[in-house]
Short mmCIF file of C-alpha atoms in Angstrom, two decimals:
data_model
loop_
_atom_site.label_atom_id
_atom_site.label_comp_id
_atom_site.label_asym_id
_atom_site.label_seq_id
_atom_site.Cartn_x
_atom_site.Cartn_y
_atom_site.Cartn_z
CA UNK B 25 106.88 -31.79 2.51
CA UNK B 26 109.62 -31.53 5.07
CA UNK B 27 109.32 -28.57 7.43
CA UNK B 28 112.58 -27.15 8.74
CA UNK B 29 113.02 -27.11 12.49
CA UNK B 30 112.60 -23.65 13.96
CA UNK B 31 110.77 -22.46 10.85
CA UNK B 32 107.35 -21.36 12.02
CA UNK B 33 104.19 -21.94 10.02
CA UNK B 34 103.50 -18.21 9.95
CA UNK B 35 106.78 -17.80 8.07
CA UNK B 36 105.65 -20.41 5.54
CA UNK B 37 102.28 -18.70 5.19
CA UNK B 38 103.94 -15.32 4.69
CA UNK B 39 106.21 -16.75 1.98
CA UNK B 40 103.27 -18.54 0.38
CA UNK B 41 101.32 -15.28 0.18
CA UNK B 42 104.36 -13.43 -1.17
CA UNK B 43 105.05 -15.93 -3.97
CA UNK B 44 101.35 -16.22 -4.80
CA UNK B 45 101.24 -12.43 -5.14
CA UNK B 46 104.22 -12.49 -7.48
CA UNK B 47 102.72 -15.26 -9.60
CA UNK B 48 99.58 -13.19 -10.10
CA UNK B 49 101.64 -10.05 -10.71
CA UNK B 50 103.65 -11.87 -13.37
CA UNK B 51 100.46 -13.00 -15.07
CA UNK B 52 99.19 -9.43 -15.00
CA UNK B 53 102.41 -8.07 -16.48
CA UNK B 54 102.39 -10.74 -19.18
CA UNK B 55 98.78 -9.92 -20.07
CA UNK B 56 99.48 -6.20 -20.25
CA UNK B 57 102.61 -6.74 -22.32
CA UNK B 58 100.81 -9.03 -24.78
CA UNK B 59 97.94 -6.54 -25.06
CA UNK B 60 100.39 -3.71 -25.80
CA UNK B 61 102.17 -5.93 -28.31
CA UNK B 62 98.86 -6.57 -30.04
CA UNK B 63 98.27 -2.85 -30.64
CA UNK B 64 101.86 -1.65 -31.04
CA UNK B 65 104.30 -3.49 -33.23
CA UNK B 66 107.35 -4.69 -31.35
CA UNK B 67 109.98 -6.79 -33.10
CA UNK B 68 110.31 -10.38 -31.95
CA UNK B 69 113.93 -9.69 -31.02
CA UNK B 70 112.62 -7.42 -28.25
CA UNK B 71 109.31 -9.03 -27.33
CA UNK B 72 110.26 -12.72 -27.17
CA UNK B 73 112.93 -12.33 -24.45
CA UNK B 74 110.50 -10.24 -22.40
CA UNK B 75 107.71 -12.82 -22.83
CA UNK B 76 110.02 -15.71 -21.92
CA UNK B 77 111.41 -13.82 -18.92
CA UNK B 78 107.88 -13.16 -17.66
CA UNK B 79 106.91 -16.80 -18.20
CA UNK B 80 110.01 -17.91 -16.30
CA UNK B 81 109.18 -15.43 -13.51
CA UNK B 82 105.63 -16.82 -13.29
CA UNK B 83 106.79 -20.44 -13.25
CA UNK B 84 109.35 -19.80 -10.51
CA UNK B 85 106.73 -17.98 -8.44
CA UNK B 86 104.26 -20.84 -8.94
CA UNK B 87 106.90 -23.39 -7.94
CA UNK B 88 107.63 -21.55 -4.70
CA UNK B 89 103.90 -21.02 -4.11
CA UNK B 90 103.47 -24.79 -4.31
CA UNK B 91 106.50 -25.34 -2.08
CA UNK B 92 105.11 -23.16 0.70
CA UNK B 93 101.50 -24.30 0.31
CA UNK B 94 102.18 -26.80 3.10
CA UNK B 95 101.40 -23.93 5.47
CA UNK B 96 97.81 -23.86 4.29
CA UNK B 97 97.22 -27.59 4.61
CA UNK B 98 98.83 -27.66 8.06
CA UNK B 99 96.83 -24.62 9.18
CA UNK B 100 93.60 -26.17 7.88
CA UNK B 101 94.28 -29.47 9.65
CA UNK B 102 95.06 -27.57 12.88
CA UNK B 103 91.76 -25.69 12.60
CA UNK B 104 89.87 -28.94 11.98
CA UNK B 105 91.52 -30.54 14.99
CA UNK B 106 90.61 -27.57 17.20
CA UNK B 107 87.01 -27.68 15.97
CA UNK B 108 86.84 -31.43 16.63
CA UNK B 109 88.13 -30.95 20.18
CA UNK B 110 85.66 -28.11 20.79
CA UNK B 111 82.82 -30.30 19.52
CA UNK B 112 83.85 -33.15 21.82
CA UNK B 113 84.03 -30.80 24.82
CA UNK B 114 80.61 -29.36 24.00
CA UNK B 115 79.17 -32.86 23.62
CA UNK B 116 80.58 -33.89 27.01
CA UNK B 117 79.23 -30.69 28.60
CA UNK B 118 75.76 -31.33 27.19
CA UNK B 119 75.86 -34.93 28.39
CA UNK B 120 76.75 -33.80 31.93
CA UNK B 121 74.02 -31.15 31.83
CA UNK B 122 71.50 -33.80 30.78
CA UNK B 123 72.58 -36.07 33.66
CA UNK B 124 72.28 -33.19 36.11
CA UNK B 125 68.77 -32.36 34.90
CA UNK B 126 67.71 -36.00 35.15
CA UNK B 127 69.05 -36.13 38.70
CA UNK B 128 67.06 -32.98 39.58
CA UNK B 129 63.88 -34.44 38.11
CA UNK B 130 64.43 -37.69 39.98
CA UNK B 131 65.03 -35.77 43.23
CA UNK B 132 61.80 -33.76 42.74
CA UNK B 133 59.81 -36.92 42.08
CA UNK B 134 61.29 -38.49 45.19
CA UNK B 135 60.36 -35.37 47.26
CA UNK B 136 56.82 -35.53 45.87
CA UNK B 137 56.39 -39.17 46.97
CA UNK B 138 57.63 -38.51 50.49
#
C-alpha cells in the first residue's frame, strides 16, 4: 500500500485502531439488535433498513481497518529489524569478549613460561 508523504505511521496506527474499534462496535450493535428482534416483534419495514445500515457500517469499518493495517506490518518489520541489529551487535560484542579472554589466557601462559 502506498503511504502518503508526511503521514506518520503512528497516525496510521491510530486510524487502524479507531476503525477496528468501530467494526467491532458495529458487530456488537448488530448482535444486540438481532437479539432484541428475536424476542420483540419488529416489522421488516423497520428492521431490514437498520440491519442493512449496520452491515454497511461494519463493512466500511472493515475496509478502512484493512486500508490502515499497513501500519501494523510496517511496525512489525521495524521491530524485527531492530531485534536483528541488536542480535548482531550482541554477537559482535561476545566475539570481541572471547578474543580478549583468549589474549589474557595466552598472556598468562606466556608469563608462566618466562
